[in-house]
């Protein structure tokens, strides 16, 4: 047997630790659990023919084990003799080994002649050999066989639909053959990698995928959102819901670099807006500059690109604290981002007076550190030891959250961070909502320019 074949050998262990004589029903259950029900292993078997044949030890008895449990020994031998209804037998010349192959599954049971004291010249089943994925599916049963057939039919349909459209008219026959072989391999691997998605596809979904792929071109989005992509016959919701498998197939057939950049970037489309933040103008003047809107939601990406019309920008960890504020001169508040402060690297913030106000706990101080790493000129508000000591009776416990020292805190802030973690105060957390309004107004008014 070749080294490639040897690499596919596995010794399945029965769940009955130390019990010899693996029966067919147990072997099938172990095969199902170890291979078919483990997606990573199953995909490997489907994509790599060198994993076969699988050679499974049936744990034949050794020493006096057969004599000590003659009933199990008889069941063990009889069950494998009855493994196939019409076996084909062949004897390896000079080896003393006999193989019994099932006409139904293609799997082979290897037999050896062994002697046990009062049991002389007994034919013992020692190994089960499974030559390929089709044989494994047939062995496991009709459900797995139908499942494999379903996958292969879908893959065959996509091969016929997609590869016929991928050849260039400007290459010769030899080049076309090499290109086709490479596409075969990459496309097959891409489909196997997304076996779960393929499993869910109905025939209509397969047709949509086949109609979509020839239309996709690098840069065709020209900066639009994915849902606005100009494709015919195929709805863009289908693209959005099946982005990963489409990306892999595009990489297999059109451009290998798609895997590095991502399909959205390759198409030159914008990501769907996410990380929505609450924006609230805090005076009549700034409200007027925002078209009279008292509240609006903007995505992080939008905030990075468009300047808010106020001299003072107050970033607040929690929305409830933001909603409580009003009548703050030339100020717009941005809240609800929590840990999402990536937008604060926006260039337009450099010309603003920017404040940050969050909970006084390990996580709040870590967010302050992250915000300062994006914008070094930021001013923390009401996030100091004085505030902690003033309202000590309002502090509450904090679950273990951040243990590593944040890198962008000042020395004073870092002392506070470590003090909170070491239980030097009445509690580990002082929520910003627990501060009285007069205290909040006093500190914000002192910060405003």
Tab-separated table of C-alpha atoms in Angstrom, residues 35-36 38-52 132-134 148 151-152 188-193 195:
chain	number	residue	atom	x	y	z
A	35	UNK	CA	-16.230	11.475	9.642
A	36	UNK	CA	-19.691	12.307	8.362
A	38	UNK	CA	-17.617	16.464	11.477
A	39	UNK	CA	-17.730	19.104	8.711
A	40	UNK	CA	-13.973	19.688	8.586
A	41	UNK	CA	-13.173	15.989	8.273
A	42	UNK	CA	-15.985	15.384	5.776
A	43	UNK	CA	-14.838	18.258	3.552
A	44	UNK	CA	-11.311	16.850	3.646
A	45	UNK	CA	-12.558	13.454	2.503
A	46	UNK	CA	-14.641	15.029	-0.272
A	47	UNK	CA	-11.835	17.201	-1.618
A	48	UNK	CA	-8.801	14.961	-1.093
A	49	UNK	CA	-8.955	11.535	-2.733
A	50	UNK	CA	-5.599	10.654	-1.122
A	51	UNK	CA	-7.376	10.321	2.230
A	52	UNK	CA	-8.672	6.994	0.926
A	132	UNK	CA	-13.740	6.019	-1.554
A	133	UNK	CA	-16.342	8.576	-0.432
A	134	UNK	CA	-19.126	6.889	-2.395
A	148	UNK	CA	-23.737	12.820	-1.148
A	151	UNK	CA	-24.075	17.510	-3.251
A	152	UNK	CA	-22.541	15.946	-6.344
A	188	UNK	CA	-14.501	22.192	-6.738
A	189	UNK	CA	-12.550	23.204	-3.625
A	190	UNK	CA	-14.534	26.435	-3.282
A	191	UNK	CA	-17.836	24.559	-3.394
A	192	UNK	CA	-16.664	21.928	-0.918
A	193	UNK	CA	-15.416	24.655	1.442
A	195	UNK	CA	-20.750	22.696	1.682
